[in-house]
Coordinates of C-alpha atoms and ligand atoms in Angstrom, one line a residue:
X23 CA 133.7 112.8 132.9
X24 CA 135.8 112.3 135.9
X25 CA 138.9 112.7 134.7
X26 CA 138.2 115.2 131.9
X27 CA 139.9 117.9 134.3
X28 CA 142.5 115.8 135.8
X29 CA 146.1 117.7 135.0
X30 CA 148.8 116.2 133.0
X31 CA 147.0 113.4 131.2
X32 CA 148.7 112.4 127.3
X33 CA 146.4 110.7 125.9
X34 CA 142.9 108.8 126.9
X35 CA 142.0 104.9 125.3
X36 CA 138.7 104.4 125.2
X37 CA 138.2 100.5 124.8
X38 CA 135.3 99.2 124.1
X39 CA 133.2 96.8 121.3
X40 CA 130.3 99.1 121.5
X41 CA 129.2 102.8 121.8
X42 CA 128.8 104.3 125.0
X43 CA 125.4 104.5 126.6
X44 CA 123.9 101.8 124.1
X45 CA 124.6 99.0 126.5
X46 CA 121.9 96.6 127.9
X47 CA 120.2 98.8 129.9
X48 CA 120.6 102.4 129.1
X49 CA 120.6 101.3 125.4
X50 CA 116.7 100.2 125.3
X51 CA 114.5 102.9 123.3
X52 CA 110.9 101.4 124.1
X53 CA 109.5 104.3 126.3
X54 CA 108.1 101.7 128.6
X55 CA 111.4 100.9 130.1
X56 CA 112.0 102.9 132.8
X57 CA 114.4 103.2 135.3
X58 CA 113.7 101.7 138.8
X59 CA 116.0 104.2 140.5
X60 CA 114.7 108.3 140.2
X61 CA 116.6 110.8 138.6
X62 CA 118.1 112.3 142.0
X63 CA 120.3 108.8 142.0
X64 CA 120.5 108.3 138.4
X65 CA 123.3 110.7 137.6
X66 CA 127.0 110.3 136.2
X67 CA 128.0 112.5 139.2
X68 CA 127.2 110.9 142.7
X69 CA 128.0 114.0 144.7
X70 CA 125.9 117.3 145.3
X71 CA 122.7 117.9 143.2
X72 CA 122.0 115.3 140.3
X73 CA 124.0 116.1 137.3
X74 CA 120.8 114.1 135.6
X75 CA 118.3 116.4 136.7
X76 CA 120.1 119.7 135.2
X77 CA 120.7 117.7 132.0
X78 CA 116.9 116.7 131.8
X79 CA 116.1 120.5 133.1
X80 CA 118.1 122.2 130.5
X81 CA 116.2 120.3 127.9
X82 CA 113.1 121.1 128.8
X83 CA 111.9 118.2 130.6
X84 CA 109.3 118.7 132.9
X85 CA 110.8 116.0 135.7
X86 CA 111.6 115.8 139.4
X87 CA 114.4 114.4 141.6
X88 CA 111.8 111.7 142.6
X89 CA 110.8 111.1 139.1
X90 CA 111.8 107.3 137.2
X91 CA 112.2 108.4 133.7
X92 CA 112.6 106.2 130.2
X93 CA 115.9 104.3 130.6
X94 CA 116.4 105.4 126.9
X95 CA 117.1 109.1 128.2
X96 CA 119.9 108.0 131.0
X97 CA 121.5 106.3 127.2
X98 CA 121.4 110.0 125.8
X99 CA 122.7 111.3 128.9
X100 CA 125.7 109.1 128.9
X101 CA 126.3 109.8 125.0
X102 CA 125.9 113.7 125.4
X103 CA 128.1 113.9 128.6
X104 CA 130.8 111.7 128.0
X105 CA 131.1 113.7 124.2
X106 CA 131.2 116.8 126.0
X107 CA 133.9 115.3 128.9
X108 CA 136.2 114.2 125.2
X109 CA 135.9 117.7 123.7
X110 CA 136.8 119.0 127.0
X111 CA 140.0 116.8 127.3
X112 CA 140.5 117.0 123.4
X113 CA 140.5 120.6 124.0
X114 CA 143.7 120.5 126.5
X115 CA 145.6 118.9 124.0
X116 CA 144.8 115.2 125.3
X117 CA 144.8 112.8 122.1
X118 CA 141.3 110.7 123.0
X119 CA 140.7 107.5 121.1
X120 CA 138.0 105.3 120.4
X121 CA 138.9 101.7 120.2
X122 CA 136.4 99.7 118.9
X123 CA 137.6 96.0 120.1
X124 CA 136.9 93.4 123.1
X125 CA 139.6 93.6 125.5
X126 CA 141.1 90.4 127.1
X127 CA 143.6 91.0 129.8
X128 CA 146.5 93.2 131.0
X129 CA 149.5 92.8 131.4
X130 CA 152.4 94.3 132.7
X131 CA 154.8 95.8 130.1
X132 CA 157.6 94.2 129.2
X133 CA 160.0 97.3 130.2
X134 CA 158.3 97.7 133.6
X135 CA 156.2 101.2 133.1
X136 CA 152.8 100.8 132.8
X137 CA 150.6 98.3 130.8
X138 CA 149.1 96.1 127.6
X139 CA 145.8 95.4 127.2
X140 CA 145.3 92.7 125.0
X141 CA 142.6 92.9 122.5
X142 CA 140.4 89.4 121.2
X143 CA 141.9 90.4 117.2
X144 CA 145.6 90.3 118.4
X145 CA 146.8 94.0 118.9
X146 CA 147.6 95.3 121.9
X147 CA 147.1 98.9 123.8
X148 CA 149.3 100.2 126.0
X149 CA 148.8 103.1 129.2
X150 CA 150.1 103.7 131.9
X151 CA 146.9 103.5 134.3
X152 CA 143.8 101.1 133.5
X153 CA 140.5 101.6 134.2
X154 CA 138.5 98.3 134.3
X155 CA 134.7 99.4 133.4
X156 CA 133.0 96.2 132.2
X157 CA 129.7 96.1 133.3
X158 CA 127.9 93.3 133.9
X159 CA 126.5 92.0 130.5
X160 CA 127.4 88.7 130.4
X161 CA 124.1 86.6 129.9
X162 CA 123.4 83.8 132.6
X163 CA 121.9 81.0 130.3
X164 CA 120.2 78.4 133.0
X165 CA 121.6 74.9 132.9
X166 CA 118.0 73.8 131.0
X167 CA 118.3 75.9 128.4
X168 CA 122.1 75.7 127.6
X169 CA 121.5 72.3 125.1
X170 CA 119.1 74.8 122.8
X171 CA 121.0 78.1 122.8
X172 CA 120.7 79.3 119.2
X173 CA 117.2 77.8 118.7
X174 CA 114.8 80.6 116.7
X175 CA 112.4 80.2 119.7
X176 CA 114.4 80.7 122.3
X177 CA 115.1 84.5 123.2
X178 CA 118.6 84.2 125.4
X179 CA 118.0 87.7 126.6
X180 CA 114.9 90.5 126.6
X181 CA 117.3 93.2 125.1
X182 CA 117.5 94.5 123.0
X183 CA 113.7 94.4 123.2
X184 CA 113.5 94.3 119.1
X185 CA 113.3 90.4 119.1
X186 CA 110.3 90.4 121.8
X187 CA 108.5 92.8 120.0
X188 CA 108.6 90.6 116.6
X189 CA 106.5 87.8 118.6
X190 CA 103.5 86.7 117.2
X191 CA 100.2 88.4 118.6
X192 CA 98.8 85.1 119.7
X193 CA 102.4 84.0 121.3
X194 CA 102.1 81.6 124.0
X195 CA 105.5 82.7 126.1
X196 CA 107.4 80.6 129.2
X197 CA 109.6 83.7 130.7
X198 CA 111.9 82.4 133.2
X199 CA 112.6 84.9 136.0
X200 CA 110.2 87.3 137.8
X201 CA 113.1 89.6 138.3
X202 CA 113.6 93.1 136.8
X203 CA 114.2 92.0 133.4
X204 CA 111.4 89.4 133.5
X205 CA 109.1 92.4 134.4
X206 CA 110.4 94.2 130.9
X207 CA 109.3 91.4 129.1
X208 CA 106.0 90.8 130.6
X209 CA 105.7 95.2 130.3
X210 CA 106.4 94.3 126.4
X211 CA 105.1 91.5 125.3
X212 CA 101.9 91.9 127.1
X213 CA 101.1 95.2 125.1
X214 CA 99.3 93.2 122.5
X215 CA 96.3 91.3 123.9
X216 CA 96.9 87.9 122.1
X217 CA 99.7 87.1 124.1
X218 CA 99.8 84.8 127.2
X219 CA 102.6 85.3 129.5
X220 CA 104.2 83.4 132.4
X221 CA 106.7 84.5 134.7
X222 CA 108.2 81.5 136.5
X223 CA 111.2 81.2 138.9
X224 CA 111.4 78.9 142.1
X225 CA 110.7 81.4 144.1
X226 CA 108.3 83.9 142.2
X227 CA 109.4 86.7 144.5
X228 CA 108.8 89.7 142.3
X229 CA 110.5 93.0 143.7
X230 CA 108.7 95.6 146.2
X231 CA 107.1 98.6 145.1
X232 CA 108.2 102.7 145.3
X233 CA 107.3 105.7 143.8
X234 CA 110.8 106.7 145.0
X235 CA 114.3 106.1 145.1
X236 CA 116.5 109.3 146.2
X237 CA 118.6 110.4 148.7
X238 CA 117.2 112.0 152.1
X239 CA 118.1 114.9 154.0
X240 CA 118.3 113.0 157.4
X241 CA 120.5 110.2 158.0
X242 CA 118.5 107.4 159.6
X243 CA 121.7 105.2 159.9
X244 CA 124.4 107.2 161.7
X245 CA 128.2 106.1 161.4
X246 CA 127.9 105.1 165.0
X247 CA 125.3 102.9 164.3
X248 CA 127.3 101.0 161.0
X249 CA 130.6 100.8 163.6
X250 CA 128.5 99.1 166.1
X251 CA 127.8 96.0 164.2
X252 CA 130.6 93.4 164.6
X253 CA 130.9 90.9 161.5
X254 CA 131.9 88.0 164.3
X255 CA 128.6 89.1 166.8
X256 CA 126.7 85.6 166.9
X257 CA 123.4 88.3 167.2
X258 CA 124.5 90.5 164.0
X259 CA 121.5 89.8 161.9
X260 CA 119.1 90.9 164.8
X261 CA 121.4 93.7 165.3
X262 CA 121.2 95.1 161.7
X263 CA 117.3 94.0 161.1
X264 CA 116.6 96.5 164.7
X265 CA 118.7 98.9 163.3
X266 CA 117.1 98.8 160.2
X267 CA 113.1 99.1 161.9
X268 CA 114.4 102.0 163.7
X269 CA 116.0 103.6 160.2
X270 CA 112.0 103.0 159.1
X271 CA 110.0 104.3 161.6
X272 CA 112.0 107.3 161.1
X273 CA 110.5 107.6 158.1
X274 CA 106.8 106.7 158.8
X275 CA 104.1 109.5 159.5
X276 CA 103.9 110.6 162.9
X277 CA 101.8 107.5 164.5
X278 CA 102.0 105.1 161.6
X279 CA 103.7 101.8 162.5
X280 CA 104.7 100.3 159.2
X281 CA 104.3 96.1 158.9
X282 CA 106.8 94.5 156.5
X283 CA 104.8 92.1 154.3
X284 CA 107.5 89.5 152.8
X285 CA 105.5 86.5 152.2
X286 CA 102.4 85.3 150.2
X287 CA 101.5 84.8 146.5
X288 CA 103.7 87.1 144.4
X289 CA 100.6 88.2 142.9
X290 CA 98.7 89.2 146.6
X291 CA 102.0 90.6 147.6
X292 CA 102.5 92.7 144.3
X293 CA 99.0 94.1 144.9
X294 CA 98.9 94.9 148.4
X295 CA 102.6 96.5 148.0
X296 CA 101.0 98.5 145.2
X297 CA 98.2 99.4 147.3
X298 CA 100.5 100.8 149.7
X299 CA 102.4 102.3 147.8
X300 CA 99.8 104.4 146.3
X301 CA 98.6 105.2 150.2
X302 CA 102.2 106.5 150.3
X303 CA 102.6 104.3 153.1
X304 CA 106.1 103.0 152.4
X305 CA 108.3 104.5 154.6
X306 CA 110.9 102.3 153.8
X307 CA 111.6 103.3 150.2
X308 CA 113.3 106.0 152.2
X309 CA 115.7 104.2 153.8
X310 CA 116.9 102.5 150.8
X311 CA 119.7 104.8 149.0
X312 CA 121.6 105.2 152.4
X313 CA 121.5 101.7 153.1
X314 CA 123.0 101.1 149.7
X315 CA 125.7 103.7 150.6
X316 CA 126.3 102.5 153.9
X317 CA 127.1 99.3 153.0
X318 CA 129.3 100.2 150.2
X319 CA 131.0 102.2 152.4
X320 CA 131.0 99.7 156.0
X321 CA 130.5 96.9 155.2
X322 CA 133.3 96.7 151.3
X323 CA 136.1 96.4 155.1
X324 CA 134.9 93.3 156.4
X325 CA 136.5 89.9 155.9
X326 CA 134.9 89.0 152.6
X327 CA 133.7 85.8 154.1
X328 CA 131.9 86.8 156.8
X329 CA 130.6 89.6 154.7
X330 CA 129.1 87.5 151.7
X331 CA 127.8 85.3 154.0
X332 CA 125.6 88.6 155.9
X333 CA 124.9 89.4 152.2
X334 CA 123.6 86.3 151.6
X335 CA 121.4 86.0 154.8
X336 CA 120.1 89.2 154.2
X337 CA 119.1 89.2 150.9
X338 CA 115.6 88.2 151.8
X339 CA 115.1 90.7 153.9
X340 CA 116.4 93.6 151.4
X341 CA 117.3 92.6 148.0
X342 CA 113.6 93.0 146.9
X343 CA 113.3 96.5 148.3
X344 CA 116.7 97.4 146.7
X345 CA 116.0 96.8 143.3
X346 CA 111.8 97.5 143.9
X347 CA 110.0 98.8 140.6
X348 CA 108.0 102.1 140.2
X349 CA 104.4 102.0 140.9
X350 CA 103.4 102.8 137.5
X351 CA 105.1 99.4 136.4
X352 CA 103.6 97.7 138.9
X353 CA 100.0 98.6 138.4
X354 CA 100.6 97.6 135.2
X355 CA 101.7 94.5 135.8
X356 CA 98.5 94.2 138.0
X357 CA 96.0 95.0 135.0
X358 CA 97.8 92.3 132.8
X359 CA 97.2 90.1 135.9
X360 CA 93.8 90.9 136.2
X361 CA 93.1 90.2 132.6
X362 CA 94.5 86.6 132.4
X363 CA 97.2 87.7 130.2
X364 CA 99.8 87.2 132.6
X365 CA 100.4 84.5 135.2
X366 CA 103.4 84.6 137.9
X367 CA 104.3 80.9 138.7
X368 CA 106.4 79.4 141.4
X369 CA 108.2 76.4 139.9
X370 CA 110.9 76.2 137.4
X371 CA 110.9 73.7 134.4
X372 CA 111.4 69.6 135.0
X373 CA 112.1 69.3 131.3
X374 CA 112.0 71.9 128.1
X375 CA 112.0 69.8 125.0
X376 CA 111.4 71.6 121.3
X377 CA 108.5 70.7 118.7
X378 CA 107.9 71.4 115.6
X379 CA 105.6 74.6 116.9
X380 CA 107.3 75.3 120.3
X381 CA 108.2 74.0 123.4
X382 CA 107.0 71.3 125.9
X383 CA 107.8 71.8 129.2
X384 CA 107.4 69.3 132.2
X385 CA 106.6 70.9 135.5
X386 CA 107.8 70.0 139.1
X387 CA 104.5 67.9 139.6
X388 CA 104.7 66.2 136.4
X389 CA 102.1 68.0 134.3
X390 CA 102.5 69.4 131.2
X391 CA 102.8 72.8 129.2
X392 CA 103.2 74.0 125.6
X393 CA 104.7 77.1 125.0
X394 CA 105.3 78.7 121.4
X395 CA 108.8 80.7 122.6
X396 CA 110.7 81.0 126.0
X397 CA 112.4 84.0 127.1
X398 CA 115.1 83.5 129.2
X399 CA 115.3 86.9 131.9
X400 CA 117.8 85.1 134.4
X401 CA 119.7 88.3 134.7
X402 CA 123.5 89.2 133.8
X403 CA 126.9 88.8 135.6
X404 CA 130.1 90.8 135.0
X405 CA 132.9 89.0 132.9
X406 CA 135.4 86.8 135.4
X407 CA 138.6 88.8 136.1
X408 CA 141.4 85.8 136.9
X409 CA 145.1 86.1 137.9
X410 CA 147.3 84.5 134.9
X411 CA 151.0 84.1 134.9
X412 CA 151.4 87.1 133.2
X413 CA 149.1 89.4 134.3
X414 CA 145.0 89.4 134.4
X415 CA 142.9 87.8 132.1
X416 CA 139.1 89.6 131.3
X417 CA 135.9 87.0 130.9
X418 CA 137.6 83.8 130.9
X419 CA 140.2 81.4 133.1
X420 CA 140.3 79.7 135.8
X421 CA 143.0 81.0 138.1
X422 CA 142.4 82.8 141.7
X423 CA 140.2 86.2 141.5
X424 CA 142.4 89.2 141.9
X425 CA 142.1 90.8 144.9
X426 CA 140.6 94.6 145.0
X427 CA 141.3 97.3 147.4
X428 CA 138.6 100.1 148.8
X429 CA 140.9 102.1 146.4
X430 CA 139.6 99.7 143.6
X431 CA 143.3 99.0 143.0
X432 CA 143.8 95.5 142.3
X433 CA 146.6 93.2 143.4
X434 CA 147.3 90.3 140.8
X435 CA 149.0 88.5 144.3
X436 CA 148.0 89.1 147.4
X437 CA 151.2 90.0 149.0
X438 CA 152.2 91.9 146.0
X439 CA 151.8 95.9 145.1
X440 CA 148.7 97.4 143.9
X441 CA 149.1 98.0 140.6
X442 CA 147.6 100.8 138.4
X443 CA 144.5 98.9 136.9
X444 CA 141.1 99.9 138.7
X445 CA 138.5 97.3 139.1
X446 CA 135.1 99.8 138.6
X447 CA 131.3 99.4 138.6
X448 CA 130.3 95.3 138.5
X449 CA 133.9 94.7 138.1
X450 CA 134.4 95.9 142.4
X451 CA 131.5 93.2 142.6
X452 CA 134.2 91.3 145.3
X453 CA 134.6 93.9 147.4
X454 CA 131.4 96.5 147.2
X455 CA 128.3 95.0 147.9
X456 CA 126.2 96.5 146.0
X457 CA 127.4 97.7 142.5
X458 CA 124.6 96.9 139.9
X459 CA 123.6 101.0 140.0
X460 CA 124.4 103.8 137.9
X461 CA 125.5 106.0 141.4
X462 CA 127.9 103.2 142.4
X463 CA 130.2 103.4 139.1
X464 CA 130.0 107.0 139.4
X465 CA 131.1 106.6 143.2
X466 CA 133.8 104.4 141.4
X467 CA 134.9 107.0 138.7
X468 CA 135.0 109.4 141.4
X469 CA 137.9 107.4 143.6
X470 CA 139.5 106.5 140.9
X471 CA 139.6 110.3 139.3
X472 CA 141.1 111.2 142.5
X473 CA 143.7 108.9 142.5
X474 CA 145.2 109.9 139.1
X475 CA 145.8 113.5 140.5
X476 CA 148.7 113.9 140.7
X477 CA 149.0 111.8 137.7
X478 CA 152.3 109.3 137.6
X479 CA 154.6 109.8 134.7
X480 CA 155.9 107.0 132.5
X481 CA 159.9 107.2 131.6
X482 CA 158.5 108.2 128.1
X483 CA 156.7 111.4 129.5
X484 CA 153.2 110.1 128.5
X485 CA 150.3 109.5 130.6
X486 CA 147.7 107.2 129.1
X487 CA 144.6 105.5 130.5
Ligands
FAD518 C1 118.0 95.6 132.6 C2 118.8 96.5 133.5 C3 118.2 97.7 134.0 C4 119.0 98.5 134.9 N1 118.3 99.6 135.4 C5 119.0 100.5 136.2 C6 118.4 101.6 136.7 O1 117.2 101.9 136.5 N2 119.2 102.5 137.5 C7 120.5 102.2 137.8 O2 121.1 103.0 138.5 N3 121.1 101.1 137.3 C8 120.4 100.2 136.5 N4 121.0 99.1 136.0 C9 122.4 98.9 136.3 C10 123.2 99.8 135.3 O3 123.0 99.4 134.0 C11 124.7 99.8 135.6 O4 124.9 100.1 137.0 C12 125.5 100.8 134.8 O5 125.2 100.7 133.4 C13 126.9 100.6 135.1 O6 127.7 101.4 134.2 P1 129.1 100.9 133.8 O7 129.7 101.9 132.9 O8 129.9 100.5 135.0 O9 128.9 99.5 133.0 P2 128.0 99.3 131.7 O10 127.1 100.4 131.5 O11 127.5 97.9 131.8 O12 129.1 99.4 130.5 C14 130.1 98.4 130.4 C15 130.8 98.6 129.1 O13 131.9 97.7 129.0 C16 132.0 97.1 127.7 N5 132.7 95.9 127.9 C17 132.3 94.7 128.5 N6 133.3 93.8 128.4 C18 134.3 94.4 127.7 C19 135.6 93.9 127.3 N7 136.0 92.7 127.6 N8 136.4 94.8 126.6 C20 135.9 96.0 126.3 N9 134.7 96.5 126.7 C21 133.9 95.7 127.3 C22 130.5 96.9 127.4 O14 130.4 96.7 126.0 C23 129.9 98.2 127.9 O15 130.1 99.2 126.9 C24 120.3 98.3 135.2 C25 120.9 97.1 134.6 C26 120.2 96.3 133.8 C27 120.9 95.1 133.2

């Protein structure tokens, strides 16, 4: 879409094994899935209104900005727009292909202009500018479950949701994770009332709770207040959790002092977040969409060091508000709660052996559990990008990570020139903090598109990406 009116482009590559918008989590069609981010922040276009909400509107659906829709229609936005964005280019004379492969690195071209990608079948591409869009797919087996992976009772991965579905009504299921694609499977499987579901993770932190995820139309987190935080200040985590507090009560109603409630059971928590949530008492949920921006925008400049380790000291205090669910999920996660069908555990397995009708799993204090499948909802990672000899090598390798600028121009040395591949979405994962959202790859595709205007010639006269 972003480049479908950039001048002077030859020909477009479209590289990918699957089709667009059928990926992991746009590709789902169960209604129940729905987004955890609304339609205002959902859109292919991160700037002005949401390009999501006049697709939905000029098709009749009755939604709001605020509004988390069925995953399944974001899919069928992606199809229909980036169809439209081909015709559009196809219909300036760009040749568009669809290349239907896996691609496995880049290299430079042998006579200096531009690129080949290397696909896992043999061929090659070539173009003159790469874009690097690769998600983050890649499943993230845990270490337990790596000696089993194959087994017909093991599910390596709730999507697509077809296998979870096919369970047995009187399934006894082990889910490991209580993240967001743990709460899809429970959402799922826990449809048919035979089923007994438990959601375990060491922690058994399940996100926060929001009816809303948009942007506002007053900054609470002013540029003066990002360039006064200083990544070597001994008192920076104070500094950003004040800053933060203040960004909150903002929001709150006149008089209301909102409490942050980050401990307990994850099952008190989930119902007293749900409780407050349906007092719209959450003044937080408000904050949210800058402080994603914010930090994507300050924080991508700091030392990467000092800025993983903030991330990393931080992510208690905001990582379950970033990726909160909607309140309809979580209310019913609560009734399956209620009903006994679902149990949220801290502790993660000792031991997971197979038998002949299941699993046997050993817990942290020694006891014992059977289990007819397990479900493993430990989340996804994008593939490794590694500096070869020759060039980059996509999902496997060893070698150093290549280094990525705010221009999402990577650098295959790090004294050497950007060259024209862009690292987007979960690829920029090194540099942008926070990238596992539909409005940062647009953010991405945005820079990028702006970068191939004016667009660079090749000797042969053809511009190809
Ligand atoms: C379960 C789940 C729920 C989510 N819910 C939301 C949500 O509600 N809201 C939100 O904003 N975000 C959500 N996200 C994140 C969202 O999916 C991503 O931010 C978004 O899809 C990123 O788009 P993308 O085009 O950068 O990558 P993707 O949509 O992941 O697309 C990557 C593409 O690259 C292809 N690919 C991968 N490797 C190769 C290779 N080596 N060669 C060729 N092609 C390759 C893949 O097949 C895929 O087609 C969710 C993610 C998950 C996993």
């Amino acid at each position: 879409m972003h480049i479908a009116r950039v001048p002077g482009l030859d020909c477009v590559d479209l590289v990918a094994p699957g089709t667009a918008g059928l990926g992991t989590a746009f590709g789902v069609t169960d209604p129940a899935l729905l987004c955890n981010t609304s339609v205002d922040v959902t859109s292919l276009k991160a700037q002005g209104p949401s390009d999501f909400l006049d697709y939905l509107a000029a098709r009749g659906h009755s939604v709001g900005p605020d509004d988390f829709v069925p995953r399944s229609l974001v899919g069928q936005y992606c199809r229909e727009r980036l169809s439209r964005a081909l015709r559009q280019l196809q219909a300036r004379g760009v040749e568009v292909r669809r290349i239907a492969r896996h691609a496995t690195g880049v290299t430079p071209a042998p006579d200096g202009h531009g690129y080949r990608v290397a696909l896992r079948d043999g061929d090659t591409v070539t173009g003159t500018d790469i874009a690097l869009c690769l998600g983050a797919d890649e499943l993230v087996l845990p270490p337990a479950l790596r000696p089993f992976d194959g087994h017909p009772r093991l599910i390596d991965s709730p999507y697509p949701t077809e296998r979870l579905r096919r369970l047995p009504e009187d399934a006894r299921v082990l889910v490991l994770g209580s993240k967001l694609s743990a709460i899809d499977t429970a959402l799922i499987l826990c449809r048919v009332p035979g089923r007994r579901i438990t959601l375990v993770s060491p922690s058994a932190v399940l996100p926060a709770v929001r009816t809303r995820l948009r942007r506002m139309p007053v900054t609470r987190l002013s540029e003066a207040d990002w360039n006064s935080l200083d990544p070597q200040d001994p008192a920076l985590d104070t500094r950003i959790a004040r800053l933060l507090l203040k960004a909150v009560h903002g929001c709150a109603a006149p008089g209301a002092a909102p409490r942050a409630h980050v401990t307990g059971l994850a099952e008190e928590l989930l119902r007293l977040e749900t409780q407050l949530a349906r007092d719209r008492t959450i003044p937080w949920q408000d904050v949210i969409a800058e402080l994603i921006d914010g930090l994507n925008t300050h924080v991508r400049d700091w030392d990467p060091e000092q800025r993983d380790a903030l991330l990393l000291r931080c992510k208690r205090l905001i990582s379950r508000y970033i990726s909160a669910i909607p309140l309809s999920n979580a209310q019913r996660l609560l009734s399956f709660l209620d009903s006994g069908q679902l149990t949220v555990a801290s502790w993660s397995p000792e031991e997971i052996r197979p038998t002949a009708d299941g699993w046997q799993v050993r817990l942290p204090d020694g006891g014992e559990e059977r289990f007819s499948h397990v479900v493993a909802a430990t989340g996804f990672r994008a593939p490794r990008l590694s500096v070869t000899d020759g060039g980059l090598r996509i999902g496997s390798g060893d070698g150093p990570v290549p280094d990525i600028g705010n221009d999402l121009r990577l650098r295959l040395a790090p004294s050497g020139p950007p060259e024209r591949i862009w690292a987007l979405g979960a690829c920029a994962g090194s540099r942008y903090p926070i990238v596992n959202y539909l409005r940062a790859s647009a953010q991405h595709a945005a820079t990028v598109a702006a970068q191939l205007f004016p667009p660079v010639t090749a000797s042969s006269g053809r511009t190809s990406s």
